[in-house]
Tab-separated table of C-alpha atoms in Angstrom:
chain	number	residue	atom	x	y	z
S	1	UNK	CA	49.973	-1.589	-0.206
S	2	UNK	CA	46.379	-2.414	0.796
S	3	UNK	CA	46.033	-4.981	3.689
S	4	UNK	CA	43.227	-7.502	3.395
S	5	UNK	CA	41.186	-7.369	6.472
S	6	UNK	CA	40.756	-10.374	8.741
S	7	UNK	CA	37.740	-12.397	7.874
S	8	UNK	CA	36.018	-15.196	9.879
S	9	UNK	CA	32.813	-16.996	9.397
S	10	UNK	CA	31.138	-14.319	11.552
S	11	UNK	CA	32.261	-11.410	9.406
S	12	UNK	CA	35.183	-8.827	9.633
S	13	UNK	CA	37.097	-8.415	13.035
S	14	UNK	CA	36.571	-5.195	14.917
S	15	UNK	CA	40.046	-3.864	14.165
S	16	UNK	CA	39.591	-4.541	10.410
S	17	UNK	CA	36.173	-2.713	10.497
S	18	UNK	CA	37.691	0.477	12.144
S	19	UNK	CA	40.656	0.467	9.841
S	20	UNK	CA	38.558	0.055	6.767
S	21	UNK	CA	36.343	2.967	7.928
S	22	UNK	CA	39.393	5.235	8.400
S	23	UNK	CA	40.889	4.525	4.834
S	24	UNK	CA	38.017	5.817	2.674
S	25	UNK	CA	34.349	5.683	2.102
S	26	UNK	CA	34.978	3.246	-0.880
S	27	UNK	CA	36.606	0.692	1.365
S	28	UNK	CA	33.700	0.980	3.878
S	29	UNK	CA	31.314	0.119	1.127
S	30	UNK	CA	33.287	-2.814	0.035
S	31	UNK	CA	33.550	-4.049	3.716
S	32	UNK	CA	29.784	-3.899	4.047
S	33	UNK	CA	29.219	-5.916	0.844
S	34	UNK	CA	31.699	-8.416	2.055
S	35	UNK	CA	29.930	-8.746	5.452
S	36	UNK	CA	26.582	-9.130	3.744
S	37	UNK	CA	27.809	-11.880	1.453
S	38	UNK	CA	29.215	-13.721	4.393
S	39	UNK	CA	26.042	-13.473	6.500
S	40	UNK	CA	23.984	-14.672	3.567
S	41	UNK	CA	26.168	-17.768	3.237
S	42	UNK	CA	27.019	-18.121	6.907
S	43	UNK	CA	26.785	-21.652	8.397
S	44	UNK	CA	26.530	-23.058	11.889
S	45	UNK	CA	29.665	-24.273	13.621
S	46	UNK	CA	28.519	-27.778	12.882
S	47	UNK	CA	28.273	-26.857	9.235
S	48	UNK	CA	24.711	-28.153	8.706
S	49	UNK	CA	22.624	-24.978	8.190
S	50	UNK	CA	22.313	-21.309	8.793
S	51	UNK	CA	22.458	-20.391	12.487
S	52	UNK	CA	19.586	-18.818	14.326
S	53	UNK	CA	20.788	-19.156	17.969
S	54	UNK	CA	23.149	-16.842	19.811
S	55	UNK	CA	24.055	-15.783	23.271
S	56	UNK	CA	21.410	-13.808	25.385
S	57	UNK	CA	21.472	-10.176	24.408
S	58	UNK	CA	22.393	-10.823	20.750
S	59	UNK	CA	20.315	-9.128	18.064
S	60	UNK	CA	19.990	-10.273	14.388
S	61	UNK	CA	21.725	-12.723	12.170
S	62	UNK	CA	25.145	-11.122	12.804
S	63	UNK	CA	25.174	-12.522	16.335
S	64	UNK	CA	23.857	-15.970	15.340
S	65	UNK	CA	26.304	-18.849	15.799
S	66	UNK	CA	24.459	-22.138	16.211
S	67	UNK	CA	21.574	-23.953	14.683
S	68	UNK	CA	18.800	-25.718	16.746
S	69	UNK	CA	20.451	-29.138	16.322
S	70	UNK	CA	24.077	-28.045	16.780
S	71	UNK	CA	25.853	-30.350	19.427
S	72	UNK	CA	28.185	-27.570	20.551
S	73	UNK	CA	25.518	-24.944	21.307
S	74	UNK	CA	25.456	-23.759	24.939
S	75	UNK	CA	22.565	-24.444	27.192
S	76	UNK	CA	21.750	-20.638	27.445
S	77	UNK	CA	21.600	-20.181	23.700
S	78	UNK	CA	18.486	-18.290	22.506
S	79	UNK	CA	16.892	-17.462	19.089
S	80	UNK	CA	18.458	-14.092	18.019
S	81	UNK	CA	17.020	-14.162	14.449
S	82	UNK	CA	13.325	-14.908	15.153
S	83	UNK	CA	12.604	-13.295	18.500
S	84	UNK	CA	10.320	-15.190	20.769
S	85	UNK	CA	8.391	-14.257	23.846
S	86	UNK	CA	9.938	-15.044	27.268
S	87	UNK	CA	7.691	-18.125	27.542
S	88	UNK	CA	8.974	-19.382	24.033
S	89	UNK	CA	5.478	-19.790	22.552
S	90	UNK	CA	5.297	-17.214	19.835
S	91	UNK	CA	6.741	-13.752	18.757
S	92	UNK	CA	6.435	-10.998	21.299
S	93	UNK	CA	4.197	-7.970	20.761
S	94	UNK	CA	3.707	-6.573	24.194
S	95	UNK	CA	5.952	-4.249	26.112
S	96	UNK	CA	5.625	-1.412	28.598
S	97	UNK	CA	3.842	1.816	27.992
S	98	UNK	CA	6.064	4.266	26.060
S	99	UNK	CA	8.364	1.621	24.655
S	100	UNK	CA	8.910	1.063	20.942
S	101	UNK	CA	8.461	-2.024	18.763
S	102	UNK	CA	11.911	-3.160	19.338
S	103	UNK	CA	11.339	-3.675	23.130
S	104	UNK	CA	8.379	-6.174	22.689
S	105	UNK	CA	9.273	-9.125	24.974
S	106	UNK	CA	5.873	-10.832	25.836
S	107	UNK	CA	3.154	-12.495	23.779
S	108	UNK	CA	-0.593	-12.091	24.443
S	109	UNK	CA	-0.683	-15.526	26.420
S	110	UNK	CA	2.555	-15.102	28.309
S	111	UNK	CA	1.967	-15.996	31.971
S	112	UNK	CA	4.836	-13.664	33.036
S	113	UNK	CA	3.665	-10.480	31.235
S	114	UNK	CA	2.754	-7.636	33.726
S	115	UNK	CA	-0.743	-6.388	33.940
S	116	UNK	CA	0.235	-2.959	32.623
S	117	UNK	CA	1.812	-4.478	29.397
S	118	UNK	CA	0.411	-2.918	26.187
S	119	UNK	CA	0.751	-3.803	22.438
S	120	UNK	CA	3.729	-1.898	21.241
S	121	UNK	CA	3.770	-3.361	17.671
S	122	UNK	CA	0.257	-2.542	16.782
S	123	UNK	CA	-0.841	0.113	19.294
S	124	UNK	CA	-4.745	-0.112	19.682
S	125	UNK	CA	-7.392	1.027	21.923
S	126	UNK	CA	-8.507	-1.703	24.227
S	127	UNK	CA	-11.787	-2.351	22.362
S	128	UNK	CA	-10.472	-1.409	18.916
S	129	UNK	CA	-10.203	2.062	17.340
S	130	UNK	CA	-13.010	3.359	15.146
S	131	UNK	CA	-12.593	7.106	15.645
S	132	UNK	CA	-10.040	9.423	14.030
S	133	UNK	CA	-9.498	13.142	12.979
S	134	UNK	CA	-12.147	14.582	10.751
S	135	UNK	CA	-11.499	13.831	7.096
S	136	UNK	CA	-9.083	11.035	7.809
S	137	UNK	CA	-9.237	7.493	6.295
S	138	UNK	CA	-9.560	4.097	7.891
S	139	UNK	CA	-5.919	4.032	8.689
S	140	UNK	CA	-6.146	7.187	10.876
S	141	UNK	CA	-8.353	5.462	13.451
S	142	UNK	CA	-6.851	6.004	16.889
S	143	UNK	CA	-9.599	5.996	19.570
S	144	UNK	CA	-12.772	3.995	20.407
S	145	UNK	CA	-16.108	5.336	21.225
S	146	UNK	CA	-15.529	5.213	25.060
S	147	UNK	CA	-11.872	6.121	25.053
S	148	UNK	CA	-11.257	8.984	27.625
S	149	UNK	CA	-8.325	10.459	25.537
S	150	UNK	CA	-10.395	11.065	22.280
S	151	UNK	CA	-10.702	14.650	21.246
S	152	UNK	CA	-14.131	16.253	20.999
S	153	UNK	CA	-14.027	16.445	17.106
S	154	UNK	CA	-13.170	12.733	16.635
S	155	UNK	CA	-15.342	11.200	13.898
S	156	UNK	CA	-16.013	7.501	12.905
S	157	UNK	CA	-13.550	6.867	10.107
S	158	UNK	CA	-13.847	3.098	10.091
S	159	UNK	CA	-17.587	2.908	9.525
S	160	UNK	CA	-18.471	6.305	8.092
S	161	UNK	CA	-21.910	7.592	8.692
S	162	UNK	CA	-24.038	10.320	7.043
S	163	UNK	CA	-24.373	13.613	8.988
S	164	UNK	CA	-27.823	12.625	10.144
S	165	UNK	CA	-26.320	9.346	11.575
S	166	UNK	CA	-28.806	7.076	9.663
S	167	UNK	CA	-26.777	5.264	7.144
S	168	UNK	CA	-23.531	5.283	5.206
S	169	UNK	CA	-23.100	8.447	3.060
S	170	UNK	CA	-23.095	8.275	-0.701
S	171	UNK	CA	-23.880	11.882	-1.752
S	172	UNK	CA	-21.428	14.732	-2.064
S	173	UNK	CA	-20.825	17.822	-4.141
S	174	UNK	CA	-20.430	17.198	-7.967
S	175	UNK	CA	-16.726	17.981	-8.054
S	176	UNK	CA	-15.771	15.784	-5.087
S	177	UNK	CA	-14.610	12.157	-5.083
S	178	UNK	CA	-16.024	9.231	-3.141
S	179	UNK	CA	-14.074	10.339	-0.061
S	180	UNK	CA	-16.175	13.471	0.053
S	181	UNK	CA	-19.418	11.642	0.458
S	182	UNK	CA	-21.160	12.848	3.691
S	183	UNK	CA	-24.936	12.651	3.207
S	184	UNK	CA	-27.241	9.723	2.571
S	185	UNK	CA	-30.168	9.785	0.117
S	186	UNK	CA	-32.785	10.555	3.001
S	187	UNK	CA	-30.563	13.039	4.858
S	188	UNK	CA	-32.578	16.347	5.580
S	189	UNK	CA	-29.418	18.310	5.741
S	190	UNK	CA	-28.025	17.347	2.313
S	191	UNK	CA	-27.145	20.126	-0.220
S	192	UNK	CA	-29.485	20.770	-3.135
S	193	UNK	CA	-26.291	20.217	-5.293
S	194	UNK	CA	-25.593	16.876	-3.796
S	195	UNK	CA	-25.069	14.000	-6.246
S	196	UNK	CA	-23.973	10.333	-5.722
S	197	UNK	CA	-20.162	10.408	-5.780
S	198	UNK	CA	-19.812	6.680	-4.692
S	199	UNK	CA	-21.913	5.045	-7.426
S	200	UNK	CA	-22.279	7.836	-9.995
S	201	UNK	CA	-25.630	7.880	-11.770
S	202	UNK	CA	-26.856	9.544	-14.957
S	203	UNK	CA	-28.579	12.934	-14.340
S	204	UNK	CA	-31.998	11.162	-14.886
S	205	UNK	CA	-30.974	8.757	-12.157
S	206	UNK	CA	-31.694	5.578	-14.164
S	207	UNK	CA	-28.171	4.042	-14.751
S	208	UNK	CA	-24.485	4.494	-14.869
S	209	UNK	CA	-23.582	7.336	-17.199
S	210	UNK	CA	-21.422	6.642	-20.341
S	211	UNK	CA	-21.953	9.759	-22.431
S	212	UNK	CA	-20.166	13.029	-22.255
S	213	UNK	CA	-19.157	15.901	-24.654
S	214	UNK	CA	-16.564	15.250	-27.325
S	215	UNK	CA	-13.018	15.452	-25.947
S	216	UNK	CA	-14.131	14.621	-22.342
S	217	UNK	CA	-12.702	11.696	-20.376
S	218	UNK	CA	-14.617	8.788	-18.795
S	219	UNK	CA	-14.547	10.522	-15.512
S	220	UNK	CA	-16.695	13.409	-16.957
S	221	UNK	CA	-19.386	11.023	-18.276
S	222	UNK	CA	-22.703	12.262	-16.973
S	223	UNK	CA	-25.605	10.969	-19.211
S	224	UNK	CA	-26.889	7.444	-20.036
S	225	UNK	CA	-27.969	6.411	-23.577
S	226	UNK	CA	-31.662	6.890	-22.659
S	227	UNK	CA	-31.334	10.112	-20.738
S	228	UNK	CA	-33.881	12.710	-22.020
S	229	UNK	CA	-31.590	15.673	-21.076
S	230	UNK	CA	-28.487	14.573	-22.993
S	231	UNK	CA	-27.461	17.021	-25.617
S	232	UNK	CA	-27.188	15.913	-29.358
S	233	UNK	CA	-23.490	16.271	-29.254
S	234	UNK	CA	-23.123	13.695	-26.495
S	235	UNK	CA	-20.715	10.757	-27.345
S	236	UNK	CA	-19.712	7.644	-25.554
S	237	UNK	CA	-16.536	8.645	-23.542
S	238	UNK	CA	-16.382	5.362	-21.598
S	239	UNK	CA	-16.337	2.886	-24.426
S	240	UNK	CA	-15.496	5.095	-27.361
S	241	UNK	CA	-16.843	4.073	-30.820
S	242	UNK	CA	-15.661	4.872	-34.295
S	243	UNK	CA	-17.490	7.654	-36.247
S	244	UNK	CA	-19.287	4.968	-38.131
S	245	UNK	CA	-20.520	3.327	-35.028
S	246	UNK	CA	-19.267	-0.143	-35.805
S	247	UNK	CA	-16.345	-0.695	-33.458
S	248	UNK	CA	-13.732	0.885	-31.238
S	249	UNK	CA	-11.531	3.338	-32.937
S	250	UNK	CA	-7.780	2.524	-33.395
S	251	UNK	CA	-6.855	4.818	-36.296
S	252	UNK	CA	-5.893	8.499	-36.133
S	253	UNK	CA	-3.627	11.091	-37.631
S	254	UNK	CA	0.147	10.498	-37.426
S	255	UNK	CA	1.624	12.016	-34.237
S	256	UNK	CA	-1.605	11.835	-32.180
S	257	UNK	CA	-1.685	9.746	-29.135
S	258	UNK	CA	-4.104	7.054	-28.172
S	259	UNK	CA	-6.740	9.477	-27.390
S	260	UNK	CA	-6.641	10.878	-30.952
S	261	UNK	CA	-8.059	7.531	-32.260
S	262	UNK	CA	-11.267	8.284	-34.311
S	263	UNK	CA	-11.767	5.588	-36.876
S	264	UNK	CA	-11.889	1.814	-36.984
S	265	UNK	CA	-10.101	-0.244	-39.652
S	266	UNK	CA	-13.379	-0.668	-41.836
S	267	UNK	CA	-14.672	2.855	-41.335
S	268	UNK	CA	-15.526	4.320	-44.853
S	269	UNK	CA	-14.817	7.855	-43.593
S	270	UNK	CA	-11.300	7.294	-42.472
S	271	UNK	CA	-8.662	9.375	-44.460
S	272	UNK	CA	-5.964	7.788	-46.491
S	273	UNK	CA	-3.208	8.917	-44.129
S	274	UNK	CA	-4.849	7.426	-41.053
S	275	UNK	CA	-2.544	5.181	-39.014
S	276	UNK	CA	-2.953	2.888	-36.088
S	277	UNK	CA	-2.260	5.048	-32.997
S	278	UNK	CA	-3.354	2.474	-30.418
S	279	UNK	CA	-1.195	-0.499	-31.281
S	280	UNK	CA	1.644	0.909	-33.202
S	281	UNK	CA	3.319	-1.200	-35.872
S	282	UNK	CA	6.747	-1.371	-37.488
S	283	UNK	CA	6.882	0.562	-40.937
S	284	UNK	CA	6.981	-2.782	-42.673
S	285	UNK	CA	3.614	-3.733	-41.130
S	286	UNK	CA	4.739	-7.196	-39.935
S	287	UNK	CA	5.332	-6.609	-36.272
């Protein structure tokens, strides 16, 4: 016969926990679920609301027993759910060097925090990091400009600059994305193949490209409508048009995907077997 473990308003007793673990993994899972349900509906000893206070040294809602207005709470009760600084003003973020997030015990304005306390929740250089490893994004910033611990190859990843140091880069090689931008328009060291990879322009430099070769995607657009160098076969790959030029295509051959749409509903050149491949309908045509 299976014995029901002893349950209180604070969860399962220690003997019940150990016995449940020794029976089988299934019982352990059930025990954890029961404890979670109890903690989610746990009330203070006065029965008013969920408890947040516990004895010093307690951690988490499991050790909370009293609410803030409970008449039976001891004088040394502290908030074990929402940790506060020793001064009681706000949540702590400072600890000693080398400690983790869980050891934070002082806030930035705490009068009792030592002079060597550092931010262990959001480690930062004292003046704010802007430098990181080459090729890294904004999130990889670790050092400031005057940090004595920064490596020689650290680069500005927060406010990226051109190789020449004049302005933000916008040019890169044709096959690169915006992250590959490393030259500005006036950089003397930019490659002859450099193109604008941040705000892509037509090859003529007038406007954003919308034309490409048939079958290409919008990412491969490289000519604008007025570009003198566009080939006769160039089509709009950003906002695709029907072969008749009237509207966007929604009809194609059965079995083809959305990319196979070639004709609009009123196109005189659409074949009889053309079906809607963009917004598929029931065979009855109603919905």
